[in-house]
Amino acid sequence: MKINSIRDVKNLAGKRVLVRVDFNVPIKNGQVLDDYKMRKNLPTIKYLIDKKAKLILMSHLGMLSPTDPPQSLRPVAKHLEKLLKQPVKFVPFKLGTNPELKLIDLKNGEVAVLENVRYAPDEKTNTGIFAKELAKQADYYVLDGFASAHRNSTSVAGVAKYLPAFGGLLITEEIAGLSKVMEKPNQPLVVLIGGAKAETKISVVKNLLPKADYILVSGGFFNTYLWAKGFKVGGSLIQKEFKTEILKYAQSKKLILPVDLVVGRADGSAARVVPINADFKITDSKLAIYDIGPATVQLFAEYIKQAATLIWNGAMGRFEVHPYEYGTFSLARLFAARSKGKAFGVCGGGETVQVVEKLKVADQIDLVSTGGGAMLEFLGGKKLPGFLALSKKAK
Ligand code: 3PG
């Protein structure tokens, strides 16, 4: 997939560039708790500063549902000052109104951050009102927030209709990495799917099944499978509505299923390894499946070691609670060790990123995608609105 890149634009000096980043980061008491996604947008921001452009950055922060509390981007703008080591202008506007913005006064190389775009109702409805207003601010539009590319909103897909639109450095790198594994993966292609919610993984399994040699599954997908086969799974997370689909895909010889699991209480107590055989049953609703077991780690490792291409999305278990981290951490380390050399390794999604950051192995992986939902939709074969906006010819 080819997109227009901001690197192809000559003479950016003095040009006003509206950049959609993804600064949707966790904040507590006005402090950014994890700035991973912000740091991933820095190469584009610094590139534009070096080119002496005038930058207007925009992002959402939380507020996906109308009932979510409003969250101002002001603390994020403050944090950006620290990352860039230069002042950042914050441009507020009122919650619940589509703002009429004065031209933001910027000198070459200066940076402004707009208030949370989700303060404007038309961010979501994307009728063009907010898009036109934003477009007045700039000569060019750049999309660099890969993690937002699946949202058909004003700041992601709308403004691109009114300005010459380009991909930033991060999004270009993410599209290249993901396209490589989707379009022409070196075989064997081994996919590792975990995560709590089966629903978001089904389209990925469906879309990757024809291309992949093996798909190793765990998490909510496998719990639901066990339940659908008639096993008692106690308080494990399942999604009954996907029973038929999961049973259908699990028939494929390409799907490799766990052979043992770690069952215990939510707080990590009473944890034990349980083999999957005819006697498997969890009758106590306070007990649930929280990790894959050691025999499964060994089994999955054999497939990972054969792979020339590796894709991984979703933790194998509740890695945040000891002792349920072993399955996820073991496979994450192996995944990283095989990447950048033996195999081309791509992983992503909120919790997956947390794991590789925690284990300090992100640098060993070919691509750690910032996208959660966006990566899943891409792997699921959907055309993301953000990319479509960049694929058109620049005006
Ligand atoms: C993410 O955190 O995955 C992105 O920032 C997208 O956030 P959203 O689901 O609120 O659109």
Tab-separated table of C-alpha atoms and ligand atoms in Angstrom:
chain	number	residue	atom	x	y	z
A	1	MET	CA	0.000	0.000	0.000
A	2	LYS	CA	1.448	3.351	-1.071
A	3	ILE	CA	0.684	6.662	0.557
A	4	ASN	CA	1.910	10.198	-0.043
A	5	SER	CA	4.747	10.954	2.368
A	6	ILE	CA	5.602	14.315	3.905
A	7	ARG	CA	9.233	13.590	3.056
A	8	ASP	CA	8.346	14.159	-0.613
A	9	VAL	CA	7.288	17.763	0.020
A	10	LYS	CA	10.001	20.277	-0.815
A	11	ASN	CA	10.299	23.674	0.829
A	12	LEU	CA	8.442	23.273	4.054
A	13	ALA	CA	10.019	26.408	5.523
A	14	GLY	CA	7.329	28.801	6.706
A	15	LYS	CA	4.555	26.373	5.696
A	16	ARG	CA	1.748	25.727	8.152
A	17	VAL	CA	1.367	22.005	8.732
A	18	LEU	CA	-1.582	20.489	10.583
A	19	VAL	CA	-0.465	17.179	12.071
A	20	ARG	CA	-2.863	14.565	13.450
A	21	VAL	CA	-0.858	12.726	16.086
A	22	ASP	CA	-2.098	10.158	18.611
A	23	PHE	CA	-1.474	11.639	22.027
A	24	ASN	CA	-4.169	9.492	23.605
A	25	VAL	CA	-2.034	8.624	26.622
A	26	PRO	CA	-2.873	7.744	30.243
A	27	ILE	CA	-2.928	10.761	32.565
A	28	LYS	CA	-3.176	10.933	36.351
A	29	ASN	CA	-3.211	14.108	38.429
A	30	GLY	CA	-2.170	16.146	35.417
A	31	GLN	CA	0.871	13.952	34.681
A	32	VAL	CA	1.406	11.758	31.637
A	33	LEU	CA	1.937	8.224	32.971
A	34	ASP	CA	3.176	6.582	29.773
A	35	ASP	CA	4.394	8.672	26.846
A	36	TYR	CA	5.247	5.798	24.469
A	37	LYS	CA	2.814	6.931	21.785
A	38	MET	CA	3.962	10.557	22.077
A	39	ARG	CA	7.594	9.543	21.645
A	40	LYS	CA	6.683	7.622	18.525
A	41	ASN	CA	5.354	10.847	16.952
A	42	LEU	CA	8.529	12.782	17.781
A	43	PRO	CA	10.465	11.920	14.570
A	44	THR	CA	7.749	13.555	12.426
A	45	ILE	CA	7.466	16.560	14.731
A	46	LYS	CA	11.233	17.065	14.840
A	47	TYR	CA	11.524	16.567	11.090
A	48	LEU	CA	9.020	19.385	10.513
A	49	ILE	CA	10.713	21.623	13.087
A	50	ASP	CA	14.064	21.047	11.350
A	51	LYS	CA	12.445	21.975	8.049
A	52	LYS	CA	11.293	25.238	9.695
A	53	ALA	CA	7.610	24.519	9.231
A	54	LYS	CA	4.929	25.920	11.581
A	55	LEU	CA	3.293	23.012	13.359
A	56	ILE	CA	-0.265	22.698	14.580
A	57	LEU	CA	-0.690	19.366	16.340
A	58	MET	CA	-4.041	17.805	17.089
A	59	SER	CA	-5.137	14.648	18.873
A	60	HIS	CA	-7.992	13.135	20.795
A	61	LEU	CA	-7.685	12.130	24.427
A	62	GLY	CA	-10.180	9.578	25.793
A	63	MET	CA	-13.831	10.570	25.261
A	64	LEU	CA	-14.659	7.746	22.860
A	65	SER	CA	-18.144	7.456	24.296
A	66	PRO	CA	-20.366	10.497	25.011
A	67	THR	CA	-20.523	9.418	28.667
A	68	ASP	CA	-16.718	9.517	29.121
A	69	PRO	CA	-15.502	12.526	31.154
A	70	PRO	CA	-13.948	15.405	29.189
A	71	GLN	CA	-10.157	15.387	29.219
A	72	SER	CA	-8.156	18.429	28.218
A	73	LEU	CA	-4.963	17.994	26.205
A	74	ARG	CA	-3.275	20.777	28.183
A	75	PRO	CA	-1.167	18.420	30.373
A	76	VAL	CA	-0.092	16.582	27.243
A	77	ALA	CA	1.041	19.845	25.635
A	78	LYS	CA	3.068	20.536	28.815
A	79	HIS	CA	4.657	17.109	28.585
A	80	LEU	CA	5.494	17.690	24.934
A	81	GLU	CA	7.462	20.795	25.939
A	82	LYS	CA	9.696	18.523	28.026
A	83	LEU	CA	10.123	16.013	25.210
A	84	LEU	CA	10.915	18.693	22.622
A	85	LYS	CA	12.838	20.975	24.980
A	86	GLN	CA	11.057	23.962	23.476
A	87	PRO	CA	7.897	25.928	24.303
A	88	VAL	CA	4.593	24.629	22.980
A	89	LYS	CA	1.576	26.904	22.492
A	90	PHE	CA	-1.694	25.451	23.762
A	91	VAL	CA	-4.828	26.480	21.850
A	92	PRO	CA	-7.953	25.909	23.971
A	93	PHE	CA	-11.527	25.835	22.775
A	94	LYS	CA	-14.846	25.231	24.471
A	95	LEU	CA	-16.190	21.765	25.128
A	96	GLY	CA	-19.285	20.999	23.035
A	97	THR	CA	-18.777	23.637	20.341
A	98	ASN	CA	-17.282	23.405	16.879
A	99	PRO	CA	-14.743	26.190	17.342
A	100	GLU	CA	-14.127	29.169	15.110
A	101	LEU	CA	-10.384	29.524	15.403
A	102	LYS	CA	-8.294	32.615	14.797
A	103	LEU	CA	-5.171	31.964	12.759
A	104	ILE	CA	-2.699	30.607	15.301
A	105	ASP	CA	0.314	32.883	15.431
A	106	LEU	CA	3.458	30.818	14.873
A	107	LYS	CA	7.015	31.498	13.787
A	108	ASN	CA	9.030	29.028	11.744
A	109	GLY	CA	9.849	25.913	13.789
A	110	GLU	CA	7.246	26.723	16.460
A	111	VAL	CA	4.694	24.218	17.713
A	112	ALA	CA	1.084	24.573	18.839
A	113	VAL	CA	-1.196	21.903	20.278
A	114	LEU	CA	-4.961	22.208	19.827
A	115	GLU	CA	-7.402	21.261	22.549
A	116	ASN	CA	-8.732	17.678	22.472
A	117	VAL	CA	-10.438	17.412	19.073
A	118	ARG	CA	-13.239	15.408	20.703
A	119	TYR	CA	-14.360	18.622	22.443
A	120	ALA	CA	-15.831	19.525	19.043
A	121	PRO	CA	-19.022	17.560	18.296
A	122	ASP	CA	-18.206	17.500	14.581
A	123	GLU	CA	-14.989	15.572	15.234
A	124	LYS	CA	-17.168	12.476	15.318
A	125	THR	CA	-19.970	13.453	12.936
A	126	ASN	CA	-17.430	14.633	10.360
A	127	THR	CA	-19.845	16.741	8.321
A	128	GLY	CA	-17.163	19.148	7.109
A	129	ILE	CA	-17.849	22.119	9.429
A	130	PHE	CA	-14.930	21.381	11.749
A	131	ALA	CA	-12.749	20.086	8.926
A	132	LYS	CA	-13.040	23.348	6.966
A	133	GLU	CA	-12.245	25.356	10.077
A	134	LEU	CA	-9.135	23.303	10.748
A	135	ALA	CA	-8.055	23.434	7.117
A	136	LYS	CA	-8.007	27.257	7.279
A	137	GLN	CA	-5.074	26.956	9.671
A	138	ALA	CA	-2.714	25.159	7.336
A	139	ASP	CA	-1.097	24.599	3.966
A	140	TYR	CA	-0.654	20.863	4.456
A	141	TYR	CA	-2.211	18.065	6.434
A	142	VAL	CA	-0.137	15.210	7.882
A	143	LEU	CA	-1.513	12.054	9.488
A	144	ASP	CA	0.972	10.462	11.866
A	145	GLY	CA	-1.312	8.917	14.496
A	146	PHE	CA	-1.451	5.356	13.255
A	147	ALA	CA	-3.452	4.336	16.318
A	148	SER	CA	-6.295	6.639	15.206
A	149	ALA	CA	-6.301	5.717	11.506
A	150	HIS	CA	-9.381	3.495	11.892
A	151	ARG	CA	-11.574	6.392	13.018
A	152	ASN	CA	-13.595	8.054	10.287
A	153	SER	CA	-13.460	11.359	12.132
A	154	THR	CA	-12.766	14.952	11.107
A	155	SER	CA	-9.167	15.093	12.306
A	156	VAL	CA	-8.270	11.721	10.768
A	157	ALA	CA	-10.149	11.561	7.490
A	158	GLY	CA	-12.159	14.796	7.176
A	159	VAL	CA	-9.512	17.540	6.960
A	160	ALA	CA	-7.576	15.557	4.364
A	161	LYS	CA	-10.319	16.460	1.882
A	162	TYR	CA	-9.525	20.155	2.149
A	163	LEU	CA	-5.714	20.140	2.180
A	164	PRO	CA	-2.921	18.303	0.391
A	165	ALA	CA	-2.582	15.266	2.643
A	166	PHE	CA	0.509	13.263	3.534
A	167	GLY	CA	1.624	10.502	5.855
A	168	GLY	CA	4.119	11.286	8.603
A	169	LEU	CA	7.235	9.245	9.364
A	170	LEU	CA	5.598	6.970	11.926
A	171	ILE	CA	2.567	6.096	9.875
A	172	THR	CA	4.723	5.440	6.820
A	173	GLU	CA	6.897	3.051	8.833
A	174	GLU	CA	3.873	1.277	10.331
A	175	ILE	CA	2.124	0.877	6.988
A	176	ALA	CA	5.331	-0.456	5.404
A	177	GLY	CA	5.862	-3.012	8.193
A	178	LEU	CA	2.257	-4.171	8.311
A	179	SER	CA	1.915	-4.269	4.520
A	180	LYS	CA	5.041	-6.395	4.339
A	181	VAL	CA	3.585	-9.057	6.620
A	182	MET	CA	0.157	-8.902	5.007
A	183	GLU	CA	1.051	-8.727	1.352
A	184	LYS	CA	4.198	-10.756	0.845
A	185	PRO	CA	5.182	-12.449	4.083
A	186	ASN	CA	8.164	-14.804	4.012
A	187	GLN	CA	6.870	-18.250	4.917
A	188	PRO	CA	6.306	-19.757	7.376
A	189	LEU	CA	4.052	-17.018	8.712
A	190	VAL	CA	3.205	-17.669	12.365
A	191	VAL	CA	0.581	-15.544	14.099
A	192	LEU	CA	0.188	-15.323	17.849
A	193	ILE	CA	-3.229	-14.184	19.035
A	194	GLY	CA	-4.120	-13.502	22.652
A	195	GLY	CA	-6.130	-10.862	24.454
A	196	ALA	CA	-9.277	-10.925	26.487
A	197	LYS	CA	-11.902	-10.109	23.883
A	198	ALA	CA	-12.597	-12.807	21.315
A	199	GLU	CA	-14.715	-10.458	19.249
A	200	THR	CA	-11.824	-8.276	18.054
A	201	LYS	CA	-9.682	-11.294	17.120
A	202	ILE	CA	-12.170	-13.225	14.992
A	203	SER	CA	-11.813	-11.016	11.894
A	204	VAL	CA	-8.014	-11.206	12.281
A	205	VAL	CA	-8.091	-15.013	12.420
A	206	LYS	CA	-10.497	-15.089	9.461
A	207	ASN	CA	-8.379	-12.757	7.335
A	208	LEU	CA	-5.006	-14.286	8.223
A	209	LEU	CA	-6.018	-17.940	8.008
A	210	PRO	CA	-5.493	-18.209	4.219
A	211	LYS	CA	-2.059	-16.521	4.438
A	212	ALA	CA	-0.723	-17.912	7.710
A	213	ASP	CA	0.963	-21.264	8.184
A	214	TYR	CA	0.000	-21.390	11.839
A	215	ILE	CA	-2.115	-19.299	14.188
A	216	LEU	CA	-1.405	-19.856	17.862
A	217	VAL	CA	-4.431	-18.835	19.906
A	218	SER	CA	-5.091	-18.205	23.576
A	219	GLY	CA	-7.046	-15.696	25.683
A	220	GLY	CA	-10.750	-15.036	25.220
A	221	PHE	CA	-10.828	-16.799	21.872
A	222	PHE	CA	-9.629	-20.078	23.366
A	223	ASN	CA	-11.731	-19.775	26.541
A	224	THR	CA	-14.822	-19.394	24.364
A	225	TYR	CA	-13.760	-22.391	22.295
A	226	LEU	CA	-13.417	-24.563	25.413
A	227	TRP	CA	-16.833	-23.475	26.657
A	228	ALA	CA	-18.345	-24.092	23.199
A	229	LYS	CA	-16.954	-27.640	23.284
A	230	GLY	CA	-18.895	-28.220	26.465
A	231	PHE	CA	-16.152	-27.776	29.079
A	232	LYS	CA	-16.903	-25.924	32.324
A	233	VAL	CA	-14.738	-22.781	32.400
A	234	GLY	CA	-15.761	-21.247	35.779
A	235	GLY	CA	-15.497	-17.449	35.786
A	236	SER	CA	-13.313	-17.289	32.633
A	237	LEU	CA	-13.964	-14.555	30.128
A	238	ILE	CA	-16.008	-15.915	27.218
A	239	GLN	CA	-18.165	-14.436	24.492
A	240	LYS	CA	-21.023	-16.812	23.864
A	241	GLU	CA	-22.238	-14.963	20.773
A	242	PHE	CA	-19.144	-16.036	18.832
A	243	LYS	CA	-19.526	-19.751	19.522
A	244	THR	CA	-20.328	-20.800	15.935
A	245	GLU	CA	-17.561	-18.774	14.319
A	246	ILE	CA	-14.925	-19.861	16.816
A	247	LEU	CA	-15.857	-23.529	16.430
A	248	LYS	CA	-15.647	-23.143	12.667
A	249	TYR	CA	-12.156	-21.576	12.657
A	250	ALA	CA	-10.833	-23.924	15.325
A	251	GLN	CA	-11.403	-26.834	12.939
A	252	SER	CA	-8.546	-25.604	10.791
A	253	LYS	CA	-5.319	-27.574	11.188
A	254	LYS	CA	-3.516	-24.238	11.066
A	255	LEU	CA	-4.983	-23.220	14.424
A	256	ILE	CA	-2.738	-24.376	17.244
A	257	LEU	CA	-4.527	-24.514	20.571
A	258	PRO	CA	-3.150	-24.571	24.132
A	259	VAL	CA	-2.556	-27.939	25.769
A	260	ASP	CA	-2.520	-26.640	29.343
A	261	LEU	CA	-3.643	-23.534	31.186
A	262	VAL	CA	-3.115	-21.719	34.455
A	263	VAL	CA	-6.301	-21.530	36.485
A	264	GLY	CA	-6.673	-19.505	39.647
A	265	ARG	CA	-8.303	-16.543	41.336
A	266	ALA	CA	-8.263	-13.017	39.941
A	267	ASP	CA	-5.767	-11.873	42.601
A	268	GLY	CA	-3.243	-14.586	41.654
A	269	SER	CA	-4.030	-16.912	44.537
A	270	ALA	CA	-4.835	-20.636	44.164
A	271	ALA	CA	-3.059	-20.698	40.790
A	272	ARG	CA	-2.320	-24.132	39.329
A	273	VAL	CA	-1.492	-25.661	35.972
A	274	VAL	CA	-4.312	-27.693	34.472
A	275	PRO	CA	-3.828	-29.929	31.411
A	276	ILE	CA	-6.509	-29.849	28.755
A	277	ASN	CA	-8.012	-33.296	28.503
A	278	ALA	CA	-11.423	-34.921	28.865
A	279	ASP	CA	-11.345	-34.237	32.637
A	280	PHE	CA	-10.815	-30.478	32.286
A	281	LYS	CA	-13.403	-28.548	34.265
A	282	ILE	CA	-13.579	-25.437	36.440
A	283	THR	CA	-16.684	-25.695	38.584
A	284	ASP	CA	-15.965	-22.835	41.006
A	285	SER	CA	-17.060	-19.519	39.477
A	286	LYS	CA	-14.382	-17.692	41.496
A	287	LEU	CA	-11.740	-19.545	39.493
A	288	ALA	CA	-10.880	-18.726	35.905
A	289	ILE	CA	-8.290	-19.231	33.156
A	290	TYR	CA	-5.592	-16.563	33.511
A	291	ASP	CA	-2.616	-17.824	31.504
A	292	ILE	CA	-1.337	-20.550	29.226
A	293	GLY	CA	0.634	-23.301	30.942
A	294	PRO	CA	4.285	-24.374	30.528
A	295	ALA	CA	3.544	-27.187	28.048
A	296	THR	CA	1.720	-24.676	25.839
A	297	VAL	CA	4.650	-22.270	26.055
A	298	GLN	CA	6.876	-25.111	24.855
A	299	LEU	CA	4.465	-26.047	22.061
A	300	PHE	CA	4.030	-22.457	20.842
A	301	ALA	CA	7.803	-21.909	21.050
A	302	GLU	CA	8.368	-24.709	18.518
A	303	TYR	CA	6.196	-22.871	15.981
A	304	ILE	CA	7.690	-19.464	16.734
A	305	LYS	CA	11.179	-20.882	16.184
A	306	GLN	CA	10.211	-22.083	12.678
A	307	ALA	CA	8.757	-18.757	11.574
A	308	ALA	CA	10.189	-16.434	8.938
A	309	THR	CA	7.417	-13.917	9.648
A	310	LEU	CA	5.825	-13.365	13.035
A	311	ILE	CA	2.741	-11.365	13.943
A	312	TRP	CA	1.659	-10.991	17.545
A	313	ASN	CA	-1.356	-9.256	19.053
A	314	GLY	CA	-2.677	-9.640	22.586
A	315	ALA	CA	-1.319	-11.043	25.841
A	316	MET	CA	-1.574	-14.767	26.584
A	317	GLY	CA	-3.049	-14.080	29.980
A	318	ARG	CA	-3.545	-11.531	32.736
A	319	PHE	CA	0.141	-10.617	32.823
A	320	GLU	CA	-0.440	-7.697	35.198
A	321	VAL	CA	-1.100	-10.123	38.081
A	322	HIS	CA	1.572	-12.493	39.404
A	323	PRO	CA	1.907	-15.440	38.640
A	324	TYR	CA	-0.069	-15.037	35.390
A	325	GLU	CA	2.734	-13.254	33.546
A	326	TYR	CA	4.884	-16.285	32.711
A	327	GLY	CA	3.147	-17.354	29.493
A	328	THR	CA	3.093	-13.877	27.988
A	329	PHE	CA	6.598	-12.926	29.117
A	330	SER	CA	8.201	-16.180	27.901
A	331	LEU	CA	6.675	-15.889	24.443
A	332	ALA	CA	7.363	-12.143	24.242
A	333	ARG	CA	11.062	-12.760	24.903
A	334	LEU	CA	11.211	-15.528	22.339
A	335	PHE	CA	9.289	-13.413	19.813
A	336	ALA	CA	11.786	-10.572	20.295
A	337	ALA	CA	14.776	-12.904	20.093
A	338	ARG	CA	13.586	-14.299	16.748
A	339	SER	CA	12.735	-10.868	15.297
A	340	LYS	CA	15.130	-8.625	13.356
A	341	GLY	CA	17.003	-11.434	11.687
A	342	LYS	CA	15.640	-14.956	11.930
A	343	ALA	CA	12.141	-13.643	11.340
A	344	PHE	CA	10.462	-10.339	10.520
A	345	GLY	CA	8.469	-9.654	13.678
A	346	VAL	CA	5.524	-7.308	14.012
A	347	CYS	CA	3.495	-6.823	17.168
A	348	GLY	CA	1.069	-4.268	18.475
A	349	GLY	CA	-1.945	-3.388	20.538
A	350	GLY	CA	-2.073	-1.612	23.893
A	351	GLU	CA	-1.199	-4.505	26.190
A	352	THR	CA	1.325	-6.029	23.775
A	353	VAL	CA	3.222	-2.736	23.697
A	354	GLN	CA	3.096	-2.579	27.502
A	355	VAL	CA	4.663	-6.044	27.675
A	356	VAL	CA	7.546	-5.383	25.266
A	357	GLU	CA	8.245	-2.049	26.954
A	358	LYS	CA	8.232	-3.646	30.388
A	359	LEU	CA	10.602	-6.399	29.246
A	360	LYS	CA	12.734	-3.815	27.408
A	361	VAL	CA	12.696	-5.827	24.181
A	362	ALA	CA	10.909	-3.320	21.905
A	363	ASP	CA	14.179	-2.458	20.138
A	364	GLN	CA	14.697	-6.072	19.149
A	365	ILE	CA	11.405	-6.212	17.233
A	366	ASP	CA	11.073	-5.081	13.613
A	367	LEU	CA	7.843	-3.180	14.206
A	368	VAL	CA	6.034	-2.438	17.443
A	369	SER	CA	2.829	-0.914	16.167
A	370	THR	CA	1.245	1.878	18.201
A	371	GLY	CA	-2.158	0.796	16.922
A	372	GLY	CA	-4.584	-1.163	19.067
A	373	GLY	CA	-7.923	-1.172	17.261
A	374	ALA	CA	-6.235	0.233	14.151
A	375	MET	CA	-3.781	-2.645	13.919
A	376	LEU	CA	-6.510	-5.217	14.444
A	377	GLU	CA	-8.678	-3.657	11.746
A	378	PHE	CA	-5.726	-3.533	9.366
A	379	LEU	CA	-4.874	-7.185	10.045
A	380	GLY	CA	-8.561	-7.976	9.711
A	381	GLY	CA	-8.407	-6.717	6.140
A	382	LYS	CA	-10.379	-3.481	6.581
A	383	LYS	CA	-9.529	-0.349	4.641
A	384	LEU	CA	-8.778	2.276	7.259
A	385	PRO	CA	-10.328	5.734	6.640
A	386	GLY	CA	-7.069	7.473	7.562
A	387	PHE	CA	-5.080	5.593	4.921
A	388	LEU	CA	-7.703	6.124	2.261
A	389	ALA	CA	-7.393	9.850	2.866
A	390	LEU	CA	-3.643	9.662	2.244
A	391	SER	CA	-3.782	7.424	-0.805
A	392	LYS	CA	-5.323	10.080	-2.999
A	393	LYS	CA	-3.150	12.354	-5.084
A	394	ALA	CA	-1.890	15.445	-3.297
A	395	LYS	CA	-3.452	18.634	-4.666
B	1	3PG	C1	-6.028	3.940	20.968
B	1	3PG	O1	-5.769	4.199	22.146
B	1	3PG	O2	-6.119	2.770	20.532
B	1	3PG	C2	-6.207	5.068	20.018
B	1	3PG	O3	-5.750	6.251	20.558
B	1	3PG	C3	-7.630	5.155	19.565
B	1	3PG	O4	-8.439	5.574	20.617
B	1	3PG	P1	-10.038	5.513	20.508
B	1	3PG	O5	-10.398	4.044	20.584
B	1	3PG	O6	-10.541	6.311	21.666
B	1	3PG	O7	-10.437	6.086	19.179
